[in-house]
Structures are given as structure tokens and as C-alpha cells.
Tab-separated table of C-alpha atoms and ligand atoms in Angstrom:
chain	number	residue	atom	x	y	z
A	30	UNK	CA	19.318	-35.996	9.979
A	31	UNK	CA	16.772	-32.980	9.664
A	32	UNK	CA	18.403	-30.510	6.930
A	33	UNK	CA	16.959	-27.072	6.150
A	34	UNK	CA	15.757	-25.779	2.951
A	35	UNK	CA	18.118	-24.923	-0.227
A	36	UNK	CA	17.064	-21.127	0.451
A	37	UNK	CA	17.877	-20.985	3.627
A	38	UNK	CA	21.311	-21.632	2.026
A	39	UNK	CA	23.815	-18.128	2.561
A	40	UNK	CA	21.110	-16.929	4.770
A	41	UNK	CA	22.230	-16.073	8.212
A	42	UNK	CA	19.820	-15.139	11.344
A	43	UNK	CA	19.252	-11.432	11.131
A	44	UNK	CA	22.111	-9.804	12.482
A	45	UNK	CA	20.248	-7.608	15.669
A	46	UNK	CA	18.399	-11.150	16.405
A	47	UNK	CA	22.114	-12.665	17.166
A	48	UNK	CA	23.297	-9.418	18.327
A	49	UNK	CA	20.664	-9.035	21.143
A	50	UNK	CA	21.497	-12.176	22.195
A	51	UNK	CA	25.283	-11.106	22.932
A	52	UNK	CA	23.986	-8.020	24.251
A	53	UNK	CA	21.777	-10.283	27.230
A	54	UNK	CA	24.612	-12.190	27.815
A	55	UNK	CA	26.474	-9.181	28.744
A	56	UNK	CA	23.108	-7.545	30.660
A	57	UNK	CA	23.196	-10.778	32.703
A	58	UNK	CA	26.960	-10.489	33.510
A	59	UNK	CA	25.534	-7.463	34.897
A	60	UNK	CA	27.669	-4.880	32.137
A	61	UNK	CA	24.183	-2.710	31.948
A	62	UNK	CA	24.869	-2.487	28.089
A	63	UNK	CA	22.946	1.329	26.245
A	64	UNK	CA	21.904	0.161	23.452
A	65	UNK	CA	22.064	2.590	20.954
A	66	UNK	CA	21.558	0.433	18.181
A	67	UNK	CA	18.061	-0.367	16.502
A	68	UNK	CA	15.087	1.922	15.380
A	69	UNK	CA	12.563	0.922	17.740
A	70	UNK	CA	10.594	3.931	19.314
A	71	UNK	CA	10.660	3.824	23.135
A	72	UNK	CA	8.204	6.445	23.430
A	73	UNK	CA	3.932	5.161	23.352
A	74	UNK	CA	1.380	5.916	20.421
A	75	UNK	CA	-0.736	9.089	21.028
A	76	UNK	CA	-3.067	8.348	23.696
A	77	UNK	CA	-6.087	8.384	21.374
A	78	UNK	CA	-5.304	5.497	19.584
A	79	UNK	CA	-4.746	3.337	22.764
A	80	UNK	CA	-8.209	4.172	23.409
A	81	UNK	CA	-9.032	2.983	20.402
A	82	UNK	CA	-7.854	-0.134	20.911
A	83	UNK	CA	-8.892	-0.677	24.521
A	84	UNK	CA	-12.539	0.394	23.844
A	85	UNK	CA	-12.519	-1.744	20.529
A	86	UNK	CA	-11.143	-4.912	21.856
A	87	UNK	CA	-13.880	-4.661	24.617
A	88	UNK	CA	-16.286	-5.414	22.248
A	89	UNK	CA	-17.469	-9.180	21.878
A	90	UNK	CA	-17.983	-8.886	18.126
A	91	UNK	CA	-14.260	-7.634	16.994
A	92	UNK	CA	-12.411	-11.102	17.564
A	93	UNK	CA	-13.288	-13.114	14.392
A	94	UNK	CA	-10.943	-13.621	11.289
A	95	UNK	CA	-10.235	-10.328	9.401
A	96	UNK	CA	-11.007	-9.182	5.359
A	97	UNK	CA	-7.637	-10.457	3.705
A	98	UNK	CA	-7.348	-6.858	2.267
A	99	UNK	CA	-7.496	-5.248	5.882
A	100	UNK	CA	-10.631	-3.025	7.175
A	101	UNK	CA	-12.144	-0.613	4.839
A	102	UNK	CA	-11.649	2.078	7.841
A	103	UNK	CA	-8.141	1.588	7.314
A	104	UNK	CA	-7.874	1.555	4.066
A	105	UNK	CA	-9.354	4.940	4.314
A	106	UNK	CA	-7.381	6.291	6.320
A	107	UNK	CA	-4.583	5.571	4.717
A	108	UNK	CA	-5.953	7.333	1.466
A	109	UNK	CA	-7.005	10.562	3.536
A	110	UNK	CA	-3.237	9.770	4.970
A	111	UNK	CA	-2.057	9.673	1.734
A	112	UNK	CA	-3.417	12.787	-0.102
A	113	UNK	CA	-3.392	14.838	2.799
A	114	UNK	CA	0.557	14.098	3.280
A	115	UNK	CA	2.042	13.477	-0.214
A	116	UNK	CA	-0.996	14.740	-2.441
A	117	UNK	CA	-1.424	11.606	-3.881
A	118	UNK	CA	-4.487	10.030	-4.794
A	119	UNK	CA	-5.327	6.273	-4.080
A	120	UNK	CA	-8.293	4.082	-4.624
A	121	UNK	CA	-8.792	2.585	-0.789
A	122	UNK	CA	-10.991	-0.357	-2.482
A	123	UNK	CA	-8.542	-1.662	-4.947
A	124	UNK	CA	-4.841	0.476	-4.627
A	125	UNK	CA	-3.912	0.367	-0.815
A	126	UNK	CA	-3.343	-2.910	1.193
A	127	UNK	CA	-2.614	-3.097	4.874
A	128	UNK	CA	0.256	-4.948	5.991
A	129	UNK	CA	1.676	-7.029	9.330
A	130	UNK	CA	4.572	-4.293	9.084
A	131	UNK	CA	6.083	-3.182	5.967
A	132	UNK	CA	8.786	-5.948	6.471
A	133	UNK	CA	6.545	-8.969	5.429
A	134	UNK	CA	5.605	-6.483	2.910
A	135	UNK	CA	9.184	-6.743	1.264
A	136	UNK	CA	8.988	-10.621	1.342
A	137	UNK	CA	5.950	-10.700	-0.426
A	138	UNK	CA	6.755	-8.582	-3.116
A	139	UNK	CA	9.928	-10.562	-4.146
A	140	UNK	CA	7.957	-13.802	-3.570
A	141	UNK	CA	5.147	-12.548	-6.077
A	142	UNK	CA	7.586	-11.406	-8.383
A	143	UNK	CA	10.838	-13.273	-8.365
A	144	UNK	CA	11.591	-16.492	-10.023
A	145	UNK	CA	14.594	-18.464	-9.678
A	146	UNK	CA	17.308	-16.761	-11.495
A	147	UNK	CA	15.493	-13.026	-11.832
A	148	UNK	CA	17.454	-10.368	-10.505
A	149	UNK	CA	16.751	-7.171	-8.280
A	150	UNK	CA	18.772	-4.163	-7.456
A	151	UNK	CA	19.488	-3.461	-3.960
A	152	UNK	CA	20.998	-0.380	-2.488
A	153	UNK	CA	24.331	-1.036	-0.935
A	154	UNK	CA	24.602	0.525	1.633
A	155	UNK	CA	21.004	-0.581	2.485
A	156	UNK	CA	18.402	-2.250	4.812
A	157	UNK	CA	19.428	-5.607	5.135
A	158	UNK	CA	16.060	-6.926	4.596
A	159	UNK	CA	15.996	-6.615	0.850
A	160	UNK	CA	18.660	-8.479	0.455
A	161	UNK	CA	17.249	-11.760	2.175
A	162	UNK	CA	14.028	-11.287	1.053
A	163	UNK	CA	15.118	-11.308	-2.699
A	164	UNK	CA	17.617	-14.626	-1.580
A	165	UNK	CA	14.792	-15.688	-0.059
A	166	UNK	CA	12.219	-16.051	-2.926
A	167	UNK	CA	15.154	-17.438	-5.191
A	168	UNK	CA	15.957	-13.838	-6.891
A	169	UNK	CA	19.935	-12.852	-7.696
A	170	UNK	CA	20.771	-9.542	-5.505
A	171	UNK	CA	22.850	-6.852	-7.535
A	172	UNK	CA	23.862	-4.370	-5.985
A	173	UNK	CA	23.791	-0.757	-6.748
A	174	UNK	CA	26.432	1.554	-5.204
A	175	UNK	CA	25.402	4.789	-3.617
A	176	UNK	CA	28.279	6.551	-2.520
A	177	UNK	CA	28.294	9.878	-0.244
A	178	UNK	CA	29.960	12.177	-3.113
A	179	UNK	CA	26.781	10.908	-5.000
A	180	UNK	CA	24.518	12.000	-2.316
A	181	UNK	CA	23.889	8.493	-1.743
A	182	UNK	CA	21.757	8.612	-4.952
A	183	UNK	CA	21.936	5.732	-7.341
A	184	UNK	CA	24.591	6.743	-9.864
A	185	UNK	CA	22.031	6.252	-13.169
A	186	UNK	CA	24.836	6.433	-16.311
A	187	UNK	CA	26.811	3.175	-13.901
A	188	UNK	CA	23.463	1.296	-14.216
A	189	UNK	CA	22.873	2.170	-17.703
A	190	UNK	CA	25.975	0.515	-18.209
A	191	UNK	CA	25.344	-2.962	-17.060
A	192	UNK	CA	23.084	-5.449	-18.234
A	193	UNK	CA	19.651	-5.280	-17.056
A	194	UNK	CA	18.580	-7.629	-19.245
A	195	UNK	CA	17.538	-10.124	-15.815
A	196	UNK	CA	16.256	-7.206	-13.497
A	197	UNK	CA	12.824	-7.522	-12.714
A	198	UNK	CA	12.626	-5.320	-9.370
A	199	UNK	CA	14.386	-2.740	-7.972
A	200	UNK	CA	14.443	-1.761	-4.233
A	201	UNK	CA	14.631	1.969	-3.291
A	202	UNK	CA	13.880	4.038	0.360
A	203	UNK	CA	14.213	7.533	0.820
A	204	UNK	CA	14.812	9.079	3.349
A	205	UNK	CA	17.272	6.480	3.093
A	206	UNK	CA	18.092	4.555	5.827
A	207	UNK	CA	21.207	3.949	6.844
A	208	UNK	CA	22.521	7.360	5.255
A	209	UNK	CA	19.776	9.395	6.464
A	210	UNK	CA	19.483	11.152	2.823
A	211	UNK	CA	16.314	12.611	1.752
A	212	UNK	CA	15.337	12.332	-2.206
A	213	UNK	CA	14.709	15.226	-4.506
A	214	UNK	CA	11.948	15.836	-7.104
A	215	UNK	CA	14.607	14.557	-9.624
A	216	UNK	CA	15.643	11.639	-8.160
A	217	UNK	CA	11.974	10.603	-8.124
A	218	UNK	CA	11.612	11.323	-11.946
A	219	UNK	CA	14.966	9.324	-12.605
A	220	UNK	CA	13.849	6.326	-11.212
A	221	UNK	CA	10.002	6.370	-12.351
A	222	UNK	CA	12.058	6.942	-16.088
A	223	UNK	CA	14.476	4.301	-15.450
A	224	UNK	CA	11.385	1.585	-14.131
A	225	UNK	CA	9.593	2.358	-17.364
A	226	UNK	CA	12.475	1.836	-19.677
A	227	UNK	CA	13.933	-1.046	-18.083
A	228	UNK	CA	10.377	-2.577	-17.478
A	229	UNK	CA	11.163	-2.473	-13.953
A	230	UNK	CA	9.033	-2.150	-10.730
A	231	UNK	CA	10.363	-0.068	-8.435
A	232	UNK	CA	9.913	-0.482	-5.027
A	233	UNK	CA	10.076	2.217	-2.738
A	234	UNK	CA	10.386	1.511	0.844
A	235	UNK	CA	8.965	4.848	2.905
A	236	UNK	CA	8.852	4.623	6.593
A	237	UNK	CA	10.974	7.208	7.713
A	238	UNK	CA	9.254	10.444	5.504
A	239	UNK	CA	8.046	12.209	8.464
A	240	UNK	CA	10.937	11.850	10.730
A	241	UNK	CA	12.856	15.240	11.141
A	242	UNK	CA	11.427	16.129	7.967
A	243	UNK	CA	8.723	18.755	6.862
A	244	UNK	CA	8.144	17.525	3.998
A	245	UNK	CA	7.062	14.201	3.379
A	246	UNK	CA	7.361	12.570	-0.056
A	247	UNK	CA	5.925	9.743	-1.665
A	248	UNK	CA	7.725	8.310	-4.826
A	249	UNK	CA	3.752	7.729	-5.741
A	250	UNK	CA	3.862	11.752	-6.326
A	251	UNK	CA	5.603	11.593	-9.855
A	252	UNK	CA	3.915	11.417	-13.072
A	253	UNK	CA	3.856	8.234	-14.617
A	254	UNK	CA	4.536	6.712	-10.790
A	255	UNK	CA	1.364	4.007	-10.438
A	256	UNK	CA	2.689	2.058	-13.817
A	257	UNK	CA	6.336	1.083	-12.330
A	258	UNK	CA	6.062	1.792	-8.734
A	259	UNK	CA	4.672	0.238	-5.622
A	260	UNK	CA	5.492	2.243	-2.120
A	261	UNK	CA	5.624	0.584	0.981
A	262	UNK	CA	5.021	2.891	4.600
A	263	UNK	CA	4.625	1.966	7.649
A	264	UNK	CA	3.159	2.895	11.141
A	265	UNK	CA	6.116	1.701	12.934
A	266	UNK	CA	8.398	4.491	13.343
A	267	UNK	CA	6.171	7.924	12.557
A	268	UNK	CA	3.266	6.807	15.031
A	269	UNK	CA	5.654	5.200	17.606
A	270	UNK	CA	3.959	1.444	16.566
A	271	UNK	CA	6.845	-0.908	15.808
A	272	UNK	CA	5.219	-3.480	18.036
A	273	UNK	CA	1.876	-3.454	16.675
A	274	UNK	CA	2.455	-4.492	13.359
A	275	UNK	CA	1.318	-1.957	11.183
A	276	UNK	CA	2.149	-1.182	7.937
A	277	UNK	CA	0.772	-0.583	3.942
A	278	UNK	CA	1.142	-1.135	0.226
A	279	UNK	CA	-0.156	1.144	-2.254
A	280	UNK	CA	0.237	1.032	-5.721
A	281	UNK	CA	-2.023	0.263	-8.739
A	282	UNK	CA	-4.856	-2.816	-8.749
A	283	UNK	CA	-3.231	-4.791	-10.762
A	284	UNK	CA	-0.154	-4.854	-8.158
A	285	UNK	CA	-1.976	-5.196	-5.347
A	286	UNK	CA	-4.153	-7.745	-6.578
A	287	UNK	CA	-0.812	-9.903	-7.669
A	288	UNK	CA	0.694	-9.514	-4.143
A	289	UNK	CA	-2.310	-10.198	-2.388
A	290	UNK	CA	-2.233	-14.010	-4.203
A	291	UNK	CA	0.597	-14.852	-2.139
A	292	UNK	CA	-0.506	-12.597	1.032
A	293	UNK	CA	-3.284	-13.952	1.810
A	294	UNK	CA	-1.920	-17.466	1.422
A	295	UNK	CA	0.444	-16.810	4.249
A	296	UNK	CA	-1.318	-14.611	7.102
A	297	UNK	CA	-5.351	-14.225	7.899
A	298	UNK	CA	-5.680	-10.669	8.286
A	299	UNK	CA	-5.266	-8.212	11.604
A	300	UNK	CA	-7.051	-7.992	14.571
A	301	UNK	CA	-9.608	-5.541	13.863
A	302	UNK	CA	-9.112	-3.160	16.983
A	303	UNK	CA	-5.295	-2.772	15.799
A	304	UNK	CA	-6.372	-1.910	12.412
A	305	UNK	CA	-8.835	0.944	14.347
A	306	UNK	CA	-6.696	2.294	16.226
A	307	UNK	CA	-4.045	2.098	13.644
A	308	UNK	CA	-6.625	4.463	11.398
A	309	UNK	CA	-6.811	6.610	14.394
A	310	UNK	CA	-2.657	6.995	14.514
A	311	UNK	CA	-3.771	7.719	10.417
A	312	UNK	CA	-5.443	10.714	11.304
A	313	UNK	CA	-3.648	12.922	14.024
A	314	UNK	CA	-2.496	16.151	12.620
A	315	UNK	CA	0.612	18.365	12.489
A	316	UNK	CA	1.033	18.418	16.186
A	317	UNK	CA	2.016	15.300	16.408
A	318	UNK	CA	4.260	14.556	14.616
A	319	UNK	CA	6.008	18.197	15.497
A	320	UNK	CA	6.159	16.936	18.720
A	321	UNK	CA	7.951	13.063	17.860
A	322	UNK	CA	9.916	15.619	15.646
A	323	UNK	CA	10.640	17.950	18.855
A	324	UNK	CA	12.421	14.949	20.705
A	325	UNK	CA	14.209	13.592	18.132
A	326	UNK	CA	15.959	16.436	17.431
A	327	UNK	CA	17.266	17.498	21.096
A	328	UNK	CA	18.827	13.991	21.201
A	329	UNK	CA	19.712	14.283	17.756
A	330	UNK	CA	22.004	17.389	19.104
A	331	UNK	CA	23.583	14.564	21.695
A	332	UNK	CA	24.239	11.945	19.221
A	333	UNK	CA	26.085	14.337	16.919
A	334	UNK	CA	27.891	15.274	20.917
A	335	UNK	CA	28.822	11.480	21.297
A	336	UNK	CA	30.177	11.603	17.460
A	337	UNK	CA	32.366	14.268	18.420
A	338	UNK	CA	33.818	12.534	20.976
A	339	UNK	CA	34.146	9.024	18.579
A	340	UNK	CA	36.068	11.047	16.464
A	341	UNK	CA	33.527	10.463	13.362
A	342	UNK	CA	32.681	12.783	10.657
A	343	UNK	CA	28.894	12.994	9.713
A	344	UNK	CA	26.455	15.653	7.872
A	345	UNK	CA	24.153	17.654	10.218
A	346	UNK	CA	21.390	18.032	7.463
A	347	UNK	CA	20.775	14.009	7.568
A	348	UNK	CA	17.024	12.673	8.776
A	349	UNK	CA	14.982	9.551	9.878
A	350	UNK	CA	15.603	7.392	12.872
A	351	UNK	CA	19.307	7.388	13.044
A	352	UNK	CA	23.079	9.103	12.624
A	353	UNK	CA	25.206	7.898	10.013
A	354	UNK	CA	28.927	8.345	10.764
A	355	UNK	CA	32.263	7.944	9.104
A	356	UNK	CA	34.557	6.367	11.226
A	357	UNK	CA	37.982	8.147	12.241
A	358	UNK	CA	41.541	7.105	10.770
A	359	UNK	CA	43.175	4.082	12.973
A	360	UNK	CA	40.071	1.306	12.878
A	361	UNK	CA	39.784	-1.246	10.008
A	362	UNK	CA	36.179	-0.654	10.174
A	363	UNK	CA	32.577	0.182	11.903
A	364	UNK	CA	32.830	-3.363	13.527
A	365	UNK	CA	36.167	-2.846	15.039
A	366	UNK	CA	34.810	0.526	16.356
A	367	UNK	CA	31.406	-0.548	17.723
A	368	UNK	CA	33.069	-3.804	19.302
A	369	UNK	CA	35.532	-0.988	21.268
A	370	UNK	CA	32.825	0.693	22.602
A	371	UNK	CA	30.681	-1.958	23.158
A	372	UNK	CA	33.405	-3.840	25.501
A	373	UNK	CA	35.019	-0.823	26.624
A	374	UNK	CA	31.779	1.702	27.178
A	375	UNK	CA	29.165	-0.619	27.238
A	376	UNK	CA	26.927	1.306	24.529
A	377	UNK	CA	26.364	-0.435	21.356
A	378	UNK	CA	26.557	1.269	17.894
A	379	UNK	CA	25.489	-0.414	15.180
A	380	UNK	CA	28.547	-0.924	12.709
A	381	UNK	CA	27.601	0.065	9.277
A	382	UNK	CA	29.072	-2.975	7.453
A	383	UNK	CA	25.957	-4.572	8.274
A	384	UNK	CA	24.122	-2.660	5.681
A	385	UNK	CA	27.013	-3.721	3.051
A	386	UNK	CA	29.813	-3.609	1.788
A	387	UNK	CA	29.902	0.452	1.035
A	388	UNK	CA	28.964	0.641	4.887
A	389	UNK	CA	31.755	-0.291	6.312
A	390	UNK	CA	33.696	2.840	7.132
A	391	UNK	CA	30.437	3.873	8.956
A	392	UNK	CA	28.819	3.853	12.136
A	393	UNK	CA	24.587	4.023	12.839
A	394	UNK	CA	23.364	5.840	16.114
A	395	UNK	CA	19.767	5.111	16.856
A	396	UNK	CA	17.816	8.070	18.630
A	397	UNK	CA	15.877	5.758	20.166
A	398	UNK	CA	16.851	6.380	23.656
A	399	UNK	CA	16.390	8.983	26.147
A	400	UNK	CA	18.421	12.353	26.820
A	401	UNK	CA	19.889	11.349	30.232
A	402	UNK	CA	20.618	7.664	28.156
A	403	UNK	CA	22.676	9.310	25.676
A	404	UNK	CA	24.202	11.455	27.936
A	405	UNK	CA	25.134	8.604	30.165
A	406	UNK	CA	26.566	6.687	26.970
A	407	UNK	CA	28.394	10.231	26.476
A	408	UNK	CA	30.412	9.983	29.729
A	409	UNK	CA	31.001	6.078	29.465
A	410	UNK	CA	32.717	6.928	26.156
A	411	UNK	CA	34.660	9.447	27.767
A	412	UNK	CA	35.990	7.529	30.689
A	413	UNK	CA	36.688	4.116	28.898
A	414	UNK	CA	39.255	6.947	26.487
A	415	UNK	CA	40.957	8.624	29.385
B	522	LIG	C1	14.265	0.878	5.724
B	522	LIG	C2	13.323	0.082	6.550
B	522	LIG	N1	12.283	-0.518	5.962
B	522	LIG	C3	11.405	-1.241	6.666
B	522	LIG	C4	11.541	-1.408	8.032
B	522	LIG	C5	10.560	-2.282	8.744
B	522	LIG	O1	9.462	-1.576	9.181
B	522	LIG	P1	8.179	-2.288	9.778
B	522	LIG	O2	8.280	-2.162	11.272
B	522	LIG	O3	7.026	-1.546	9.199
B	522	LIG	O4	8.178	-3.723	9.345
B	522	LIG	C6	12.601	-0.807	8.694
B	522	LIG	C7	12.758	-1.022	10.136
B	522	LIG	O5	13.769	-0.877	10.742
B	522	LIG	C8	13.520	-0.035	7.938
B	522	LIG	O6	14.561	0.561	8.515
């Protein structure tokens, strides 16, 4: 018999893999399911950077195995990125290291740092990922509670409290994604202040800084930041890229040089023309991203329309990818909600248990979609109610 590994022991597929799979199953019954569920942009790059990557990829001299620590023009860009954006400063030789996405990013980090038994926070609600990843790489999750009266901010005097005697990482992303809450100055200084006391690295997770938000922070921005703290960003969501694979890790050498000892034992680099064109996507100004900004926030205006009529309760201040939701009195939970809708509407809605435990009075509403898709979704609601 053919058995699989200890640590892949308590680890499920990744729930959208096995959910897209029901979700085809129904598409081939012919239900014509909106799927309202995941952060994937459905809207292209700016042009520019496909012609990038269409003039680069012509070239006969681009196709050969790539630097381990990614092409020097992107690790440029991502320091002009960088200061430009968040005002901080970063070394593109030695404190910036370009990534297949920043989700392998998360794997490697707890697979440099975690040994069997070491423990990380993990932000509960949160994205799923860190949780695995830590599992994963033979770490102990603990979770942290972030509650909405807390402004889904870690509640500091509870973790003082416990023993942190194991923790060696701790994973943090704001904006935060599911709740859509955007950090403060303060919260930044708390948790640079608790890494240094603790002696432990905090990771911030940063893809979602520029969406329906003018001001972008990096948790790299705080004094004291480059001795606890390595950020992860990504290309997927801000430059409309989730396919191509694009993301980065900055922090100080020493970090970067640990994490690239497992990296570059697991991938050989990116193809050179993405890594171009991704610099490109690097350097567009403010008009682009006022205009992703533009969309999201018309259909923003119709998710908070199809909220309404769910019944849910949500704050209209929230950014990022997504609506977070409270569910109305009368359902056990987000799944028990999102499975109505999905076999009664049609429109799936991600339930917000999947992000843990503290998510499961919630709902998730990508605004990923079009207006006349949300507006269809609207009426479906509607109908399958009456
Ligand atoms: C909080 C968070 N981190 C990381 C990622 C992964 O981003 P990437 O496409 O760069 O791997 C996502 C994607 O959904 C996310 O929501």
C-alpha cells in the first residue's frame, strides 16, 4: 500500500481546490453557478506590461535558467516600488527577493524557520494558508483571536498572557483579509515591540495595500521594523497578475539569505520576460491603480446591495479584494448560508468558517466579477426568497 507523508497528516486539500470541483459539477448539470467566491482579478494587466512580455519572450536569448534571487531589473523595481509607495528603503542586491507568488513565499518562511515542535501565531480569522504552511513544515499553530469589537487587531495584554516561551514566528496581513481592516501607525509599532521582546519574527503578509486604499502601508515603515520583520507583497491582486506568479520578500540580508537556502532548493528561478514585465506592472503610476480602484468600488456599492438583501450586517469603511459580512439571526453559520444560496441562487459566497473558527458567523463576497454579474446574482437571490 502507498501511504502519504506524516505531515500530510490533518492536512486537507485546500478548501476552493475541492470547492471548484463541486462548483463544475454543478456548471456541467448546467446550474450556470456566479461565483462570487475567490480573489482572482478577472480584469488583464495594463497593456504595457503585456508588451513587455510579448516583445521579451520573442527574443532567443531570454529562455535559459534564471538568477535564484530573481533579475536585478526586478529587484529594482521593487525598491523604486517600495520607497516610492511606503517610503521605505531596501537594498535590491541583498534585502528584496522575488517570489513564484507570495504563497510559496509563506511555505518557505515556516520551512526555514520552523522545527518540529516550534510554534507560530496565526490570525484567526485568517488566510488559510498560514495555517498549513506552519503544519506543513512541522510548526504548532496558535491561534490569536481578533475579534470585530477589537477592530480585528490582535488583542496584545491576551498574548502577553500566555506563554510564548515556543513562538518563533508570527503571521500578520493588513489590510487584513478576510475582515477587510486596514492597520494603524500603532498597530505597526505594537507588533514591531512585541517581535523584539518576544524574539519573534513577524511576518507580514501585504497584498491587498493598494486596493480601495490611498494609502498604502508597509509594516517595513516602523522604526526598528528590518530586525523582527519580513513583509511579503505580491503582484497578484494590485496589478491584476494572479496567474503569472508574481510576488516578493523584503526584509533584512540576513533573512533573505536564510530563506533563500531552502528557496532555491525547491524552484529554479522565473522566466525572465515575466520578471520584465512584472518590473513594468512595478512602475505604472497613480492612474492605475485609481482606475482598478474606480471598478472596485462601483461593484463594491452592489455587493454591499446583495448584503442587504442576505440580511447581513457589514462595515462600509472595510478594503481589499472582498466584503466581510455577519450573517443574519436564523442560520447556524456562514456554511449553512452560502450552501442556501449556492443551491437555491446559484451564486457562491464564500462562508467565513473557512478562515477559522472566529469566522464563522461571517460571509466573504469577492469583487471579482462584473457589474451586470453581481447584479444578476442580485436578482437570483431575490427570486430563490420570494
Ligand atoms: C492574505 C493573502 N495572502 C497571500 C495570498 C496569495 O497571493 P499570491 O497570489 O501572491 O500567492 C492571498 C491570495 O488570495 C491572500 O489572500
Amino acid at each position: 500500500m502507498i501511504t502519504t507523508s506524516k505531515r500530510l497528516e490533518g492536512i486537507g486539500e485546500y478548501y476552493f481546490s475541492q470547492k471548484l470541483r463541486e462548483i463544475d459539477e454543478l456548471n456541467k448539470q448546467g446550474k450556470n453557478i456566479i461565483n462570487l467566491g475567490i480573489g482572482s482579478p478577472d480584469l488583464p494587466p495594463h497593456p504595457d506590461v503585456i508588451n513587455v512580455l510579448q516583445a521579451e519572450s520573442a527574443k532567443p536569448n531570454v529562455h535559459a535558467y534564471q538568477n535564484y534571487k530573481g533579475s536585478p531589473v526586478l529587484r529594482n523595481a521593487v525598491k523604486d516600488w517600495y520607497k516610492q509607495w511606503y517610503g521605505v528603503e531596501l537594498n535590491a542586491d541583498t534585502e528584496i527577493l522575488p517570489l513564484i507568488g507570495s504563497k510559496e513565499g509563506i511555505m518557505h518562511i515556516c520551512m526555514t524557520y520552523l522545527n518540529e515542535g516550534d510554534e507560530a501565531l496565526v490570525p484567526n480569522p485568517g488566510y488559510p494558508t498560514y495555517r498549513s504552511a506552519v503544519k506543513l513544515a512541522g510548526g504548532t499553530c496558535v491561534d490569536y483571536l481578533l475579534t470585530a469589537e477589537n477592530n480585528w487587531y490582535p488583542d496584545f495584554t491576551a498574548l502577553e498572557k500566555t506563554d510564548l516561551s515556543r513562538v518563533k514566528l508570527m503571521w500578520v496581513n493588513y489590510p487584513q483579509m478576510p475582515t477587510g481592516q486596514l492597520p494603524n501607525q500603532q498597530l505597526f509599532q505594537q507588533l514591531v515591540a512585541f517581535g523584539k521582546k518576544h524574539n519573534i519574527l513577524i511576518c507580514h503578509d501585504n497584498p491587498y495595500s493598494f486596493i480601495l486604499n490611498d494609502e498604502p502601508a508597509s509594516l517595513l515603515n516602523t522604526e526598528g521594523a528590518k530586525e523582527v520583520v519580513v513583509e511579503l507583497n505580491s503582484l497578484s491582486k494590485s496589478q491584476n497578475m494572479a496567474g503569472w506568479r508574481v510576488g516578493t520578500l523584503c526584509g533584512a540580508k540576513e533573512r533573505i539569505d536564510e530563506i533563500l537556502r531552502f528557496k532555491s532548493n525547491m524552484d529554479s528561478g522565473m522566466f525572465l520576460p515575466v520578471q520584465l514585465a512584472a518590473a513594468k506592472a512595478l512602475s505604472l503610476g497613480k492612474d492605475w491603480y485609481d482606475s482598478v480602484n474606480a471598478v472596485y468600488k462601483q461593484r463594491r456599492m452592489k455587493v454591499f446591495e446583495l448584503l442587504e438583501v442576505l440580511g447581513c450586517q457589514f462595515s462600509r469603511s472595510q478594503v481589499g479584494m472582498f466584503v466581510w459580512a455577519s450573517i443574519p439571526a436564523g442560520y447556524t453559520n456562514g456554511f449553512a448560508l452560502s450552501d442556501e444560496v449556492l443551491y437555491n441562487a446559484h451564486v457562491f459566497i464564500t462562508p467565513g468558517g473557512i478562515f477559522g473558527s472566529a469566522g464563522e458567523q461571517y460571509i466573504r463576497v469577492s469583487l471579482c466579477g462584473s457589474i451586470e454579474k453581481f447584479e444578476d446574482a442580485i436578482q437570483r437571490i431575490k427570486k430563490s426568497r420570494n
